[in-house]
Amino acid sequence: MFELLIRRAAQVAASAGLLGATALLGQWPSGTEPHHAVLRLAWRLPGERVKLCHELSEEELARVPIHMRRPQECREWTLAYSLSVAVDGREVRTRTLTPPGVHRDRPLFVHEDLALEPGVHEVTVRFAPVAPAIDGALTPAEAEQVAAAVAAARTDAFDGALDFPPARVRMLTYRGAEPTLTVVDSASRAAGS
Amino acid sequence: MISGDSRRTAVAAAVGRAIRAVEAVFDRIYGSPLNPLYQSGVTAVLLLAIMTVTGLYMFLFYSVSQPYSAVLTLDAQWWGGRWIRALHRYSADAALLAVGFHALKMFAGGRSWGPRTLAWVSGMILTGAMLLCGWTGFIMVWDTQAQLMGIELARLLDVLPIFSEPISRTFAGDQPVPSSFFFMNLFLHVALPLGVTFLLWLHTSRMARPIIFPPRRLAIAITALLTLMAMAFPYPQLPEADVFTLPGKVPLDLFYGFWVPFAQRFGPHVHAAFWLIATALLLAVPWILRPRQANRRHPSHVIERICQGCAQCYLDCPYEAIQMVPREVPSEKSALVARVTPELCVSCGICVGSCAPMGVGPPARTGRDELAEARAFAAAHKLDSTTVVLFTCSEGIGADPALGHLDGVMTYPVECAGSLHTSVIELVLRSGAGGVFILTCAARDCAFREGPKWLEQRVFHNREAELKDRVDRRCVRLVMASRGERPAARRQLSDFVREVRGRAGSSLPEDVDLISDCSTAEVDHV
Ligand code: SF4
Ligand code: SF4
C-alpha cells in the first residue's frame, strides 16, 4: 500500500515535471532589450525605362526576312539607381541598385536597415538614376535622348534631423502618392497618416 | 585501428546507453506498459490528432485580415478558446519532443538503415513537415514571437536566388503585411497536415499491423494531463507584432524556434548552411550507419522442400517480408510456398518461431539450428529438476549477472526471444531442467516489434508453432520486462526457482523426435 502511494506520488511528480519542462521550453525567455535604433529605407520603384529607336533603311530592311520586317528597331533599358546614405555627415551606405529579374526589368526595391545609436541624427539620403552602360557608340541624338531620360527619371533626396528612440525603427519611404521620401514610424502608421 | 563500423556503432551505443538510462528511470516510475518513452512514435500521432481537433475549433475564429485580433477573441473565451489554443500549442511541443526521442531511439538501435531506410527518410521528411507546420502556426498569431520567426524565415528564404523581390520586404513596414500573406500561411498550416498523413502512411508502410495510437490508458492519461495543464497555464498572449519596434526579450518556443538566436547572430547564409548540412546529414544516416556488407546480418530464407505452405511465417513477419507464392517445383504439400523478399527482411528471426517444420529463418538460425544449439547446451550443462534455464533476450535485459548468478539458474541468451522455437523449450525440459524462464523485452519495446507477443501466443495460446500440450505449462514462465524492471524480473525469477524446487520435476511422455513431431513432412534430421 505504502509502496503504491509512493509510486503514484512519483508518477504525479514526474508528469508535472515533464509538463512543466515542456511548458518552460515552449516559452523560453530569449533575446535582450535592444539598445540601438534603426533607420530603415524601404521602398519600391517601378522601372524607369530608356528606349532608343531608329528607323531602318531600305538596305537594312532587305536583310531581314519579310515576316520579321518592322520599320523601327528599338533597344530598351531599365535604369539602375545609386543610393547613398550619410548619418551625421559620415557616409554609411553606398550602393548601386540594378533592377532584378532575368531581363533586369523588374521594379527596383530598396530595403536597408541601418543600426544607429539612439538620439537625434542628421540623415542625408540620395537616390538617383544612373545612366545605363550601352554597348557601341551612340549618335549625338541618342546620347541626348539617354541624358534626357536619366534627367527625367525620378530622383530623391532626404536631408533632415531625425530623432531615433531606442528599440524603434524610423523608416524613410514613399508614401501613397507623395513624390518624396517621408518618415514613417509606428506612431504615424497607427495614426494612419 | 578502429574500423568505420565500430566508430559508428560506438556513437550509436553511447546514445543508446543514455536513452536506456532515461528509460530505466521512467520504467521505475510508470512501469513498462505505461512508459511513454516506449510509445514515442504513437504518442506523436496521438498528439497530432489532438492538434487536428483543437486546430479545427480555432480555424472557426481565425481571420486572415485581422489575425492578431482573431487570436485575442479566441483567448477571451476563458471557457474554451483560451485553453484549446494552449492545448494545441502544448501538443505541438510535446509532439516534436516525442518525434525527437523516437528518432534518437531508432538511430541508437541501428533501426535506420537497410529495410528501414524508407521509414527513416520518411520520418525525417515528416519531422520537417511538422516543423514547417509549426512555423506557419506561430506566424498565424502575428505576435512578437511570430515577428521574430517570420523575419528570420523570410531572410532564410531570400538566400534562395528565386525571388525577384525579397520575401523579407513583406515585413519592412512600407506596406501593411497583406491579408494574402496570412491566407497563404493559413493554407500551408492546413495543407501540411494532409501531407503529414500521407507521410505517416509511408512511414509505416513496411510494417505489418502498424500500431497508430498508444494504449487507451496512456492515451487518456496524456490527453488529460495536457488538457489540465492547458487549463491551468494557458500560454500568455504576447504583444502584437510591430515591424517598427525591435523585438527585445521575447518568450521563444525552443522546440520550433531553437534556431532563431543562431540565425540572428550569424545571419541568413550561415543559417541556410546549418539547415542544409543538418538535413543532408539526417537524410544520409541510413547510408552513414549502414555496416559493411560483411558485418550485416543475412536475411531469412525458406527451405522450400520443408515448407508446407501453412502461411504462418507470412502472417507473423512484422515487416511483411514474406510472401506466399506458387511453387516452381510442384509438390503435394501445398500449391503455395513462402518466399522472403531479402530487401525487406531485417533478420529478426521471428519467422523461425512461426514455422513448425523449421523450414525458415536467417542462415544458421533456423529452428533446426536452434535445436542443435540447445542440445549442445544441454550436453554441456548438468540440467536437473532443480535447474531453471533462463532464456534471456539480448536486445533486452540480456545475460545479466544479477539474474544468472541466482542459485540453480543457467542463462541461455537468445538474439530475440520472439525467434525462440517452442521445440527448444521442450528440448530443455526433456533434457532434465525443472523449468524454463523466458525473459523478453517489454512488449512495446521489442526491437523487432512483435517478438514477445508472438512468443506468448505460441507458448500459452496455441499459436503456430505452438508449445505442445504435453509440456506442463507450470514449468514455463514468460516475463516481459524492460531493463529498468530488472529488480522485478529478478524477484519473479527467484519465485519461479522456488516453485520449481517445490515440485518433484515434471514428467514428459516418452521420447519424441522434436523435429519430425513438429512436422508432418518427411524431413532431414539434424
Ligand atoms: S511457417 Fe514454415 S511451413 Fe509455414 S509457410 Fe512459412 S516456411 Fe512454410
Ligand atoms: S527474419 Fe523472418 S520475420 Fe524477421 S523480417 Fe525476416 S522474414 Fe520477417
XYZ file of C-alpha atoms and ligand atoms in Angstrom:
735
model
C 0.000 0.000 0.000
C 2.741 2.418 1.045
C 4.776 1.427 -1.981
C 1.795 2.097 -4.243
C 1.324 5.523 -2.686
C 4.978 6.366 -3.221
C 4.720 5.197 -6.799
C 1.612 7.280 -7.509
C 3.276 10.313 -5.946
C 6.341 9.736 -8.121
C 4.108 9.449 -11.188
C 2.366 12.721 -10.407
C 5.664 14.477 -9.691
C 7.334 13.119 -12.836
C 4.355 14.031 -15.026
C 4.224 17.523 -13.560
C 7.978 17.876 -14.080
C 7.744 16.737 -17.683
C 4.832 19.018 -18.467
C 6.481 21.909 -16.663
C 9.691 21.410 -18.627
C 7.716 21.288 -21.877
C 5.888 24.490 -20.968
C 9.125 26.206 -19.945
C 10.944 25.252 -23.138
C 7.871 26.369 -25.049
C 8.262 29.941 -23.781
C 11.933 30.275 -23.057
C 12.931 33.881 -22.296
C 15.087 34.781 -25.234
C 16.768 37.845 -26.666
C 17.914 41.035 -24.979
C 16.476 44.514 -24.856
C 17.964 46.314 -27.858
C 19.931 49.423 -27.040
C 20.063 50.677 -30.586
C 17.623 52.154 -33.065
C 17.212 51.504 -36.752
C 16.994 53.733 -39.782
C 15.117 51.749 -42.391
C 14.977 52.619 -46.048
C 12.221 50.704 -47.762
C 10.501 51.452 -50.989
C 9.718 50.073 -54.363
C 10.158 51.865 -57.643
C 8.680 50.720 -60.955
C 11.475 50.667 -63.518
C 12.339 53.911 -65.240
C 12.911 52.990 -68.883
C 15.193 54.329 -71.576
C 14.278 53.409 -75.109
C 16.415 54.120 -78.193
C 14.814 53.581 -81.585
C 15.971 54.129 -85.118
C 14.224 53.850 -88.487
C 15.526 51.005 -90.632
C 16.876 51.938 -94.060
C 15.787 50.102 -97.252
C 19.035 48.081 -97.247
C 18.627 47.134 -93.584
C 15.035 46.046 -94.176
C 16.096 43.957 -97.152
C 18.429 41.953 -94.913
C 15.547 40.916 -92.626
C 13.135 38.099 -93.631
C 9.841 39.522 -94.890
C 7.786 38.317 -91.974
C 10.155 39.922 -89.459
C 10.359 43.369 -91.019
C 9.493 46.287 -88.810
C 10.069 49.900 -89.672
C 11.809 50.635 -86.311
C 14.408 48.814 -84.279
C 14.434 49.605 -80.559
C 16.704 48.888 -77.601
C 15.422 49.358 -74.089
C 16.995 49.582 -70.608
C 15.645 49.932 -67.108
C 17.654 52.474 -65.174
C 19.787 51.418 -62.258
C 19.890 53.708 -59.219
C 22.581 54.772 -56.856
C 21.743 55.030 -53.215
C 23.897 56.803 -50.695
C 23.169 57.358 -47.051
C 25.079 59.565 -44.668
C 24.450 59.927 -40.969
C 25.870 62.952 -39.156
C 27.945 63.705 -42.235
C 29.530 60.254 -42.367
C 28.702 58.064 -45.339
C 27.284 54.803 -44.022
C 25.980 53.129 -47.151
C 26.555 53.491 -50.900
C 25.054 51.034 -53.316
C 24.083 50.769 -56.921
C 20.769 49.010 -57.258
C 20.239 47.199 -60.511
C 16.724 46.113 -61.474
C 16.138 42.438 -60.644
C 14.771 39.777 -62.974
C 16.287 37.803 -65.821
C 15.802 40.735 -68.217
C 16.690 43.261 -65.496
C 13.303 44.858 -65.983
C 11.568 44.190 -62.660
C 10.748 47.043 -60.258
C 13.600 48.222 -58.105
C 13.321 47.804 -54.387
C 15.249 49.261 -51.536
C 15.401 47.542 -48.173
C 18.175 48.635 -45.871
C 18.298 48.532 -42.080
C 20.995 50.710 -40.528
C 21.609 50.401 -36.805
C 22.168 53.737 -35.053
C 22.785 54.970 -31.558
C 19.514 56.293 -30.143
C 19.185 60.086 -30.294
C 18.973 62.787 -32.907
C 20.936 62.246 -36.108
C 21.373 64.272 -39.231
C 20.325 61.950 -42.068
C 21.120 62.509 -45.718
C 19.844 60.175 -48.424
C 20.459 60.439 -52.142
C 18.658 58.193 -54.585
C 19.425 58.998 -58.206
C 19.288 57.212 -61.563
C 22.446 56.005 -63.210
C 22.950 56.200 -66.978
C 22.904 52.654 -68.449
C 26.090 51.150 -69.834
C 25.341 50.855 -73.533
C 27.386 48.733 -75.950
C 28.551 50.562 -79.023
C 28.736 54.209 -79.866
C 25.716 56.450 -79.653
C 24.848 59.104 -82.120
C 24.726 62.596 -80.604
C 20.928 62.452 -80.824
C 20.821 59.119 -78.980
C 23.217 60.360 -76.298
C 20.963 63.329 -75.824
C 17.918 61.022 -75.577
C 19.614 58.949 -72.860
C 20.681 62.018 -70.928
C 17.126 63.359 -71.120
C 15.652 60.083 -69.876
C 18.080 60.000 -66.937
C 17.339 63.618 -66.116
C 13.594 62.995 -66.280
C 13.719 59.888 -64.100
C 12.659 60.140 -60.529
C 15.386 61.390 -58.212
C 15.055 61.653 -54.492
C 16.844 63.143 -51.595
C 16.240 63.473 -47.924
C 18.027 65.836 -45.598
C 16.915 66.295 -42.065
C 17.438 65.704 -38.405
C 15.587 62.637 -37.108
C 15.089 61.516 -33.544
C 15.666 57.808 -33.005
C 14.207 56.440 -29.762
C 15.856 53.244 -28.527
C 14.490 49.949 -29.929
C 12.479 51.838 -32.535
C 12.574 51.821 -36.293
C 12.115 55.017 -38.286
C 11.610 54.427 -41.932
C 12.141 56.550 -44.996
C 9.789 55.585 -47.777
C 7.480 56.815 -50.464
C 4.040 57.046 -49.008
C 0.942 56.907 -51.126
C 1.081 59.428 -53.944
C 3.621 61.648 -52.170
C 6.548 62.227 -54.516
C 9.307 62.490 -51.910
C 10.799 60.308 -49.249
C 8.940 60.716 -45.985
C 9.448 59.424 -42.494
C 7.160 56.686 -41.219
C 7.183 55.021 -37.820
C 4.735 53.086 -35.676
C 3.095 56.296 -34.422
C 2.434 57.670 -37.892
C 1.400 54.233 -39.127
C -1.065 53.878 -36.216
C -2.432 57.355 -36.915
C -2.939 56.254 -40.493
C -1.076 59.263 -41.804
C 42.888 0.571 -35.686
C 39.229 1.300 -35.209
C 37.104 0.474 -38.237
C 34.441 2.842 -39.564
C 31.790 0.344 -38.486
C 32.927 0.266 -34.886
C 33.245 4.054 -34.720
C 29.672 4.411 -35.946
C 28.493 1.707 -33.597
C 30.280 3.399 -30.700
C 28.393 6.648 -31.323
C 25.070 4.830 -31.573
C 25.923 2.758 -28.489
C 26.710 5.889 -26.464
C 23.372 7.425 -27.455
C 21.715 4.080 -26.703
C 23.203 3.977 -23.194
C 21.909 7.468 -22.450
C 18.452 6.561 -23.735
C 18.345 3.349 -21.716
C 19.296 5.221 -18.552
C 16.394 7.633 -19.044
C 14.042 4.777 -19.925
C 15.056 2.900 -16.803
C 14.076 5.878 -14.641
C 10.719 6.098 -16.416
C 10.225 2.340 -16.011
C 10.610 2.659 -12.272
C 8.069 5.439 -12.159
C 5.448 4.368 -14.681
C 6.172 0.690 -15.290
C 6.989 -0.503 -18.798
C 3.394 -0.851 -20.086
C 2.742 2.842 -19.429
C 6.231 4.134 -20.091
C 5.639 6.861 -22.700
C 9.217 6.506 -23.933
C 8.360 3.083 -25.366
C 5.470 4.675 -27.211
C 7.166 7.785 -28.566
C 6.098 7.257 -32.182
C 2.453 6.546 -31.439
C 2.374 9.291 -28.803
C 3.388 11.741 -31.523
C 0.469 10.515 -33.651
C -1.938 10.948 -30.731
C -0.668 14.492 -30.255
C -1.123 15.192 -33.962
C -4.719 14.019 -33.595
C -5.234 16.390 -30.637
C -3.759 19.214 -32.712
C -6.131 18.437 -35.571
C -9.211 18.564 -33.346
C -8.168 21.718 -31.483
C -6.999 23.277 -34.751
C -10.404 22.762 -36.347
C -12.028 24.680 -33.491
C -9.578 27.566 -33.759
C -9.993 27.682 -37.525
C -13.609 28.777 -36.991
C -12.428 32.008 -35.328
C -9.389 32.860 -37.402
C -9.311 35.829 -39.732
C -6.593 36.449 -42.308
C -7.362 40.183 -42.366
C -7.072 40.585 -38.598
C -5.001 37.680 -37.347
C -3.982 39.171 -34.014
C -7.459 40.341 -33.019
C -8.836 36.937 -34.019
C -6.460 35.279 -31.571
C -7.389 37.851 -28.898
C -11.053 36.942 -29.394
C -10.172 33.295 -29.029
C -8.179 33.966 -25.864
C -11.100 35.901 -24.424
C -13.068 32.640 -24.326
C -11.843 31.523 -20.907
C -14.265 28.608 -21.124
C -12.975 27.307 -24.461
C -10.747 29.112 -26.895
C -8.057 30.010 -24.373
C -7.279 26.502 -23.186
C -7.954 24.949 -26.590
C -5.265 27.188 -28.067
C -2.913 26.301 -25.223
C -3.664 22.600 -25.700
C -2.872 22.991 -29.403
C 0.481 24.579 -28.539
C 1.397 22.125 -25.771
C 0.522 19.192 -28.037
C 2.650 20.631 -30.826
C 5.626 20.980 -28.485
C 5.154 17.545 -26.959
C 4.782 16.007 -30.427
C 8.137 17.370 -31.530
C 9.700 16.123 -28.306
C 8.221 12.653 -28.899
C 9.392 12.626 -32.507
C 12.903 13.664 -31.493
C 13.130 10.895 -28.919
C 11.713 8.365 -31.372
C 14.322 9.279 -33.987
C 17.158 9.083 -31.449
C 15.978 5.668 -30.317
C 15.857 4.361 -33.874
C 19.314 5.816 -34.500
C 20.766 4.244 -31.380
C 19.121 0.885 -32.028
C 20.535 0.693 -35.570
C 16.985 0.791 -36.905
C 17.621 3.360 -39.590
C 19.223 1.575 -42.490
C 18.581 -1.319 -44.882
C 14.903 -2.275 -44.897
C 14.196 0.595 -42.508
C 15.649 3.266 -44.809
C 12.218 4.242 -46.086
C 10.899 4.608 -42.536
C 13.890 6.737 -41.530
C 13.845 9.012 -44.565
C 10.062 9.452 -44.485
C 10.345 10.075 -40.732
C 12.843 12.856 -41.316
C 10.637 14.416 -44.001
C 7.718 14.086 -41.576
C 9.694 15.942 -38.948
C 10.471 18.653 -41.488
C 6.786 18.918 -42.384
C 5.925 19.196 -38.678
C 8.445 21.993 -38.231
C 7.073 23.847 -41.243
C 3.556 23.371 -39.972
C 4.617 24.654 -36.561
C 6.294 27.752 -38.015
C 3.229 28.657 -40.035
C 1.182 28.145 -36.867
C 3.327 30.592 -34.899
C 3.163 33.176 -37.673
C -0.643 32.912 -37.747
C -0.817 34.509 -34.312
C 1.104 37.586 -35.510
C 2.576 38.491 -32.145
C 6.169 39.406 -31.314
C 7.289 35.783 -31.470
C 5.673 35.459 -34.904
C 7.541 38.602 -35.947
C 10.880 37.126 -34.827
C 10.299 33.822 -36.596
C 8.688 35.370 -39.659
C 11.533 37.809 -40.270
C 14.247 35.178 -39.840
C 12.385 32.681 -42.036
C 11.927 35.343 -44.706
C 15.630 36.153 -44.580
C 16.347 32.454 -44.913
C 14.098 32.158 -47.966
C 15.748 35.208 -49.506
C 19.008 33.274 -49.657
C 17.425 31.280 -52.485
C 18.030 33.170 -55.716
C 14.485 32.583 -56.948
C 12.529 35.593 -55.758
C 12.719 38.776 -57.801
C 11.712 40.701 -54.702
C 12.911 39.597 -51.255
C 10.268 37.994 -49.050
C 11.585 39.993 -46.094
C 10.193 43.138 -47.728
C 6.798 41.856 -46.597
C 7.852 42.871 -43.082
C 9.611 46.148 -43.981
C 6.629 48.261 -42.988
C 6.291 50.419 -46.116
C 3.111 48.461 -46.794
C 0.923 46.692 -44.206
C 1.517 42.916 -44.193
C -1.106 41.852 -46.747
C -4.003 39.513 -45.987
C -2.820 37.380 -48.897
C 0.318 36.606 -46.871
C -1.773 35.363 -43.928
C -4.042 33.485 -46.308
C -1.055 31.679 -47.837
C 0.293 30.975 -44.357
C -3.070 29.591 -43.233
C -3.295 27.484 -46.366
C 0.102 25.945 -45.629
C -0.818 25.381 -41.985
C -3.902 23.436 -43.048
C -2.435 21.694 -46.098
C 0.737 20.464 -44.432
C -1.092 18.114 -42.015
C -2.615 16.419 -45.059
C 0.908 15.795 -46.296
C 1.816 14.574 -42.822
C -0.962 11.982 -43.049
C 0.423 10.677 -46.322
C 3.946 10.622 -44.918
C 2.715 8.725 -41.860
C 1.255 6.099 -44.131
C 4.576 5.914 -45.995
C 6.484 5.815 -42.705
C 4.620 2.716 -41.544
C 4.088 1.144 -44.966
C 6.699 -1.556 -44.447
C 5.245 -2.721 -41.169
C 2.658 -5.378 -40.729
C -0.114 -4.363 -38.339
C 1.225 -0.879 -37.630
C 0.062 0.480 -34.292
C -1.150 4.041 -34.656
C -2.187 5.111 -31.156
C -0.831 4.381 -27.679
C -2.759 2.012 -25.409
C -6.021 3.516 -24.215
C -4.861 4.173 -20.633
C -1.775 6.001 -21.765
C -3.699 7.943 -24.437
C -6.264 9.080 -21.875
C -3.562 9.998 -19.379
C -1.587 12.067 -21.906
C -4.695 13.866 -23.200
C -5.994 14.555 -19.704
C -2.661 15.851 -18.402
C -2.126 18.173 -21.355
C -5.710 19.463 -21.084
C -5.277 20.124 -17.378
C -2.069 21.971 -17.994
C -3.645 23.994 -20.821
C -6.488 25.000 -18.491
C -4.232 25.829 -15.573
C -1.435 27.519 -17.530
C -2.642 28.858 -20.866
C 0.084 30.419 -22.956
C 0.347 34.160 -22.284
C -0.783 36.497 -25.024
C 2.259 38.352 -26.360
C 2.089 41.917 -27.747
C 1.090 42.323 -31.363
C 3.874 42.257 -33.921
C 5.100 45.735 -34.788
C 7.685 45.983 -37.512
C 8.656 49.444 -36.242
C 9.694 48.100 -32.865
C 12.779 45.949 -32.434
C 11.807 42.787 -30.585
C 13.514 42.701 -27.229
C 13.029 39.883 -24.749
C 10.509 37.574 -26.352
C 9.430 34.207 -24.924
C 10.538 31.822 -27.635
C 9.266 28.300 -28.265
C 12.568 26.430 -28.318
C 11.040 23.317 -29.863
C 10.190 25.133 -33.068
C 12.295 28.250 -32.757
C 15.572 26.933 -31.319
C 17.346 28.267 -34.402
C 16.169 31.889 -34.076
C 19.007 33.180 -31.828
C 21.505 31.369 -34.051
C 20.025 32.922 -37.196
C 20.012 36.382 -35.620
C 23.623 36.067 -34.610
C 25.135 34.528 -37.720
C 22.884 35.810 -40.491
C 20.842 34.087 -43.160
C 23.679 32.486 -45.112
C 25.155 30.609 -42.144
C 21.612 29.799 -41.070
C 20.834 28.343 -44.503
C 24.080 26.350 -44.384
C 23.053 24.954 -40.996
C 19.725 23.651 -42.325
C 21.341 22.320 -45.471
C 24.029 20.398 -43.597
C 21.641 19.165 -40.887
C 19.122 17.953 -43.463
C 21.769 16.253 -45.586
C 23.303 14.535 -42.552
C 19.969 13.345 -41.187
C 18.809 12.051 -44.547
C 22.139 10.301 -45.056
C 22.016 8.433 -41.729
C 20.868 5.152 -43.369
C 23.969 5.201 -45.553
C 26.327 6.502 -42.874
C 25.236 3.974 -40.259
C 24.912 1.004 -42.602
C 27.518 -1.583 -41.593
C 29.825 -3.076 -44.189
C 28.294 -5.924 -46.182
C 30.408 -8.478 -44.320
C 29.095 -7.276 -40.946
C 25.421 -7.263 -41.874
C 23.051 -9.943 -40.702
C 21.780 -12.075 -43.533
C 18.130 -12.099 -44.466
C 15.934 -15.055 -43.781
C 15.358 -17.750 -46.397
C 12.862 -20.555 -46.886
C 13.821 -24.178 -47.437
C 11.102 -24.892 -49.966
C 11.229 -28.672 -49.712
C 10.428 -28.366 -45.983
C 7.848 -25.602 -46.268
C 4.298 -26.871 -46.027
C 2.722 -23.662 -47.240
C 0.910 -23.051 -43.946
C 1.480 -19.273 -44.300
C 2.205 -18.837 -40.580
C 5.526 -17.097 -41.173
C 3.804 -14.866 -43.713
C 1.243 -13.930 -41.039
C 3.789 -13.404 -38.275
C 6.532 -11.450 -40.036
C 6.388 -7.942 -38.540
C 7.869 -6.390 -41.679
C 5.803 -8.019 -44.421
C 8.974 -9.527 -45.798
C 7.392 -12.879 -46.612
C 5.022 -13.616 -49.485
C 3.187 -16.787 -50.362
C 3.951 -17.570 -53.998
C 3.159 -20.512 -56.331
C 5.779 -23.234 -56.128
C 8.225 -23.501 -59.007
C 8.628 -27.215 -58.396
C 5.143 -28.676 -57.773
C 4.723 -30.538 -54.513
C 1.938 -32.489 -52.848
C 2.450 -30.464 -49.698
C 0.956 -27.238 -50.998
C 0.412 -25.130 -54.059
C 1.978 -22.086 -52.414
C 5.305 -21.737 -50.731
C 6.738 -18.986 -48.553
C 9.327 -16.668 -50.062
C 11.340 -13.977 -48.326
C 11.991 -10.635 -50.014
C 15.561 -10.036 -48.800
C 15.364 -6.240 -49.175
C 12.527 -6.131 -46.648
C 13.904 -8.645 -44.155
C 15.548 -7.208 -41.017
C 16.811 -10.643 -39.999
C 14.860 -10.613 -36.735
C 14.240 -14.357 -36.813
C 10.633 -14.092 -35.666
C 9.621 -16.356 -38.564
C 11.878 -19.036 -37.059
C 9.445 -19.438 -34.190
C 6.464 -19.486 -36.590
C 7.493 -22.494 -38.597
C 6.502 -25.859 -37.189
C 8.621 -27.857 -39.657
C 11.544 -25.463 -39.098
C 11.954 -24.505 -42.718
C 12.561 -20.791 -42.490
C 14.987 -18.421 -40.842
C 18.183 -16.498 -41.330
C 21.198 -18.669 -42.203
C 22.334 -20.808 -39.236
C 19.401 -19.542 -37.162
C 16.522 -21.791 -38.263
C 14.604 -23.908 -35.762
C 16.904 -26.803 -36.573
C 19.967 -24.716 -35.761
C 18.323 -23.582 -32.525
C 17.638 -27.202 -31.577
C 21.224 -28.198 -32.337
C 22.478 -25.373 -30.132
C 20.083 -26.306 -27.352
C 21.296 -29.918 -27.495
C 24.869 -28.726 -27.168
C 23.842 -26.536 -24.230
C 22.083 -29.422 -22.528
C 25.098 -31.663 -23.065
C 27.456 -29.066 -21.667
C 25.443 -28.314 -18.531
C 24.182 -30.560 -15.865
C 20.453 -29.991 -16.004
C 18.344 -31.449 -13.233
C 14.867 -30.951 -11.853
C 16.019 -28.042 -9.686
C 17.603 -26.190 -12.593
C 15.872 -23.311 -14.261
C 17.076 -22.358 -17.736
C 16.778 -18.625 -18.215
C 16.237 -17.675 -21.856
C 17.013 -14.010 -21.992
C 16.691 -11.670 -24.924
C 19.957 -9.946 -25.850
C 18.003 -6.943 -27.087
C 16.535 -6.512 -23.597
C 17.942 -7.269 -20.148
C 20.325 -9.802 -21.706
C 22.740 -12.006 -19.796
C 22.567 -10.042 -16.550
C 24.823 -11.476 -13.825
C 22.302 -10.397 -11.180
C 19.891 -12.929 -12.680
C 22.300 -15.576 -13.936
C 24.021 -15.915 -10.548
C 20.866 -16.955 -8.781
C 21.337 -20.419 -7.425
C 20.107 -23.080 -9.881
C 19.701 -20.664 -12.800
C 21.503 -21.253 -16.081
C 21.445 -18.397 -18.541
C 20.799 -19.063 -22.209
C 20.930 -15.804 -24.176
C 18.938 -15.619 -27.397
C 19.097 -12.907 -30.062
C 15.379 -12.142 -29.918
C 13.039 -14.057 -27.650
C 10.448 -13.922 -30.429
C 12.685 -16.111 -32.570
C 12.816 -18.892 -29.970
C 11.246 -22.040 -31.375
C 8.948 -23.721 -28.844
C 10.681 -27.049 -29.512
C 13.766 -25.621 -27.857
C 11.756 -25.052 -24.678
C 10.546 -28.638 -24.787
C 14.028 -29.965 -25.504
C 15.482 -28.177 -22.494
C 12.761 -29.580 -20.244
C 13.255 -33.061 -21.733
C 16.960 -32.725 -21.028
C 16.171 -32.588 -17.330
C 15.664 -28.912 -16.498
C 12.940 -28.326 -13.946
C 11.759 -25.102 -15.517
C 12.202 -22.597 -18.299
C 12.043 -18.905 -17.558
C 11.843 -16.690 -20.647
C 12.709 -13.069 -20.141
C 11.671 -10.949 -23.110
C 11.802 -7.198 -23.669
C 8.828 -5.107 -22.591
C 6.012 -5.848 -25.010
C 6.070 -2.341 -26.528
C 9.828 -2.126 -26.618
C 10.655 -5.103 -28.789
C 13.420 -4.181 -31.212
C 11.537 -6.237 -33.769
C 8.062 -5.065 -32.822
C 6.210 -8.313 -32.163
C 8.609 -10.826 -30.618
C 7.128 -11.094 -27.091
C 3.558 -11.006 -28.425
C 4.004 -13.956 -30.766
C 6.112 -15.925 -28.298
C 3.455 -15.616 -25.619
C 0.778 -16.806 -28.033
C 2.918 -19.728 -29.139
C 3.666 -20.797 -25.585
C 0.286 -20.244 -23.956
C -2.356 -19.746 -26.649
C -1.692 -22.423 -29.243
C -0.476 -20.165 -31.982
C 1.621 -21.990 -34.575
C 4.300 -23.231 -33.905
C 2.764 -23.871 -30.507
C 4.363 -25.415 -27.464
C 2.902 -28.908 -27.396
C 0.115 -29.707 -24.932
C 2.240 -32.402 -23.359
C 4.533 -29.741 -21.866
C 3.435 -28.834 -18.358
C 2.873 -25.048 -18.515
C 3.718 -24.723 -14.838
C 7.285 -25.406 -15.890
C 7.373 -22.451 -18.240
C 7.258 -18.815 -17.191
C 7.328 -15.898 -19.593
C 8.074 -12.461 -18.227
C 8.157 -9.278 -20.275
C 10.387 -6.750 -18.588
C 12.405 -3.759 -19.599
C 15.916 -3.031 -18.415
C 14.537 -0.736 -15.753
C 12.477 -3.587 -14.364
C 15.425 -5.812 -13.523
C 14.604 -5.961 -9.793
C 11.029 -7.096 -10.528
C 12.290 -9.637 -13.067
C 14.783 -10.933 -10.517
C 12.023 -11.313 -7.931
C 9.859 -13.250 -10.363
C 12.777 -15.459 -11.311
C 13.563 -16.324 -7.678
C 9.878 -17.080 -7.040
C 9.874 -19.357 -10.048
C 13.067 -21.102 -8.922
C 11.392 -21.744 -5.546
C 8.276 -23.101 -7.257
C 10.326 -25.430 -9.442
C 12.221 -26.712 -6.424
C 8.940 -27.305 -4.649
C 7.807 -29.604 -7.421
C 9.263 -33.012 -7.895
C 10.108 -32.236 -11.511
C 7.829 -32.522 -14.454
C 7.185 -35.642 -16.354
C 7.072 -35.604 -20.102
C 5.826 -38.588 -22.064
C 8.045 -40.970 -23.949
C 10.931 -39.782 -26.084
C 9.797 -37.729 -29.016
C 11.752 -36.690 -32.073
C 11.060 -32.997 -31.817
C 11.759 -32.230 -35.440
C 9.585 -34.852 -37.018
C 6.968 -34.328 -34.354
C 6.704 -30.715 -35.390
C 6.185 -31.598 -38.976
C 4.049 -33.994 -40.912
C 6.612 -33.774 -43.668
C 9.471 -36.131 -44.226
C 12.422 -34.052 -43.299
C 16.112 -34.398 -42.747
C 17.021 -34.715 -39.125
C 19.780 -32.607 -37.728
S 5.824 -21.250 -41.474
Fe 7.196 -22.723 -42.392
S 5.871 -24.152 -43.329
Fe 4.625 -22.416 -42.929
S 4.735 -21.240 -44.801
Fe 6.355 -20.466 -43.502
S 8.155 -21.627 -44.085
Fe 6.377 -22.695 -44.904
S 13.678 -12.671 -40.187
Fe 11.715 -13.534 -40.792
S 10.225 -12.470 -39.543
Fe 12.091 -11.258 -39.455
S 11.876 -9.760 -41.091
Fe 12.967 -11.501 -41.941
S 11.381 -12.755 -42.834
Fe 10.348 -11.345 -41.452
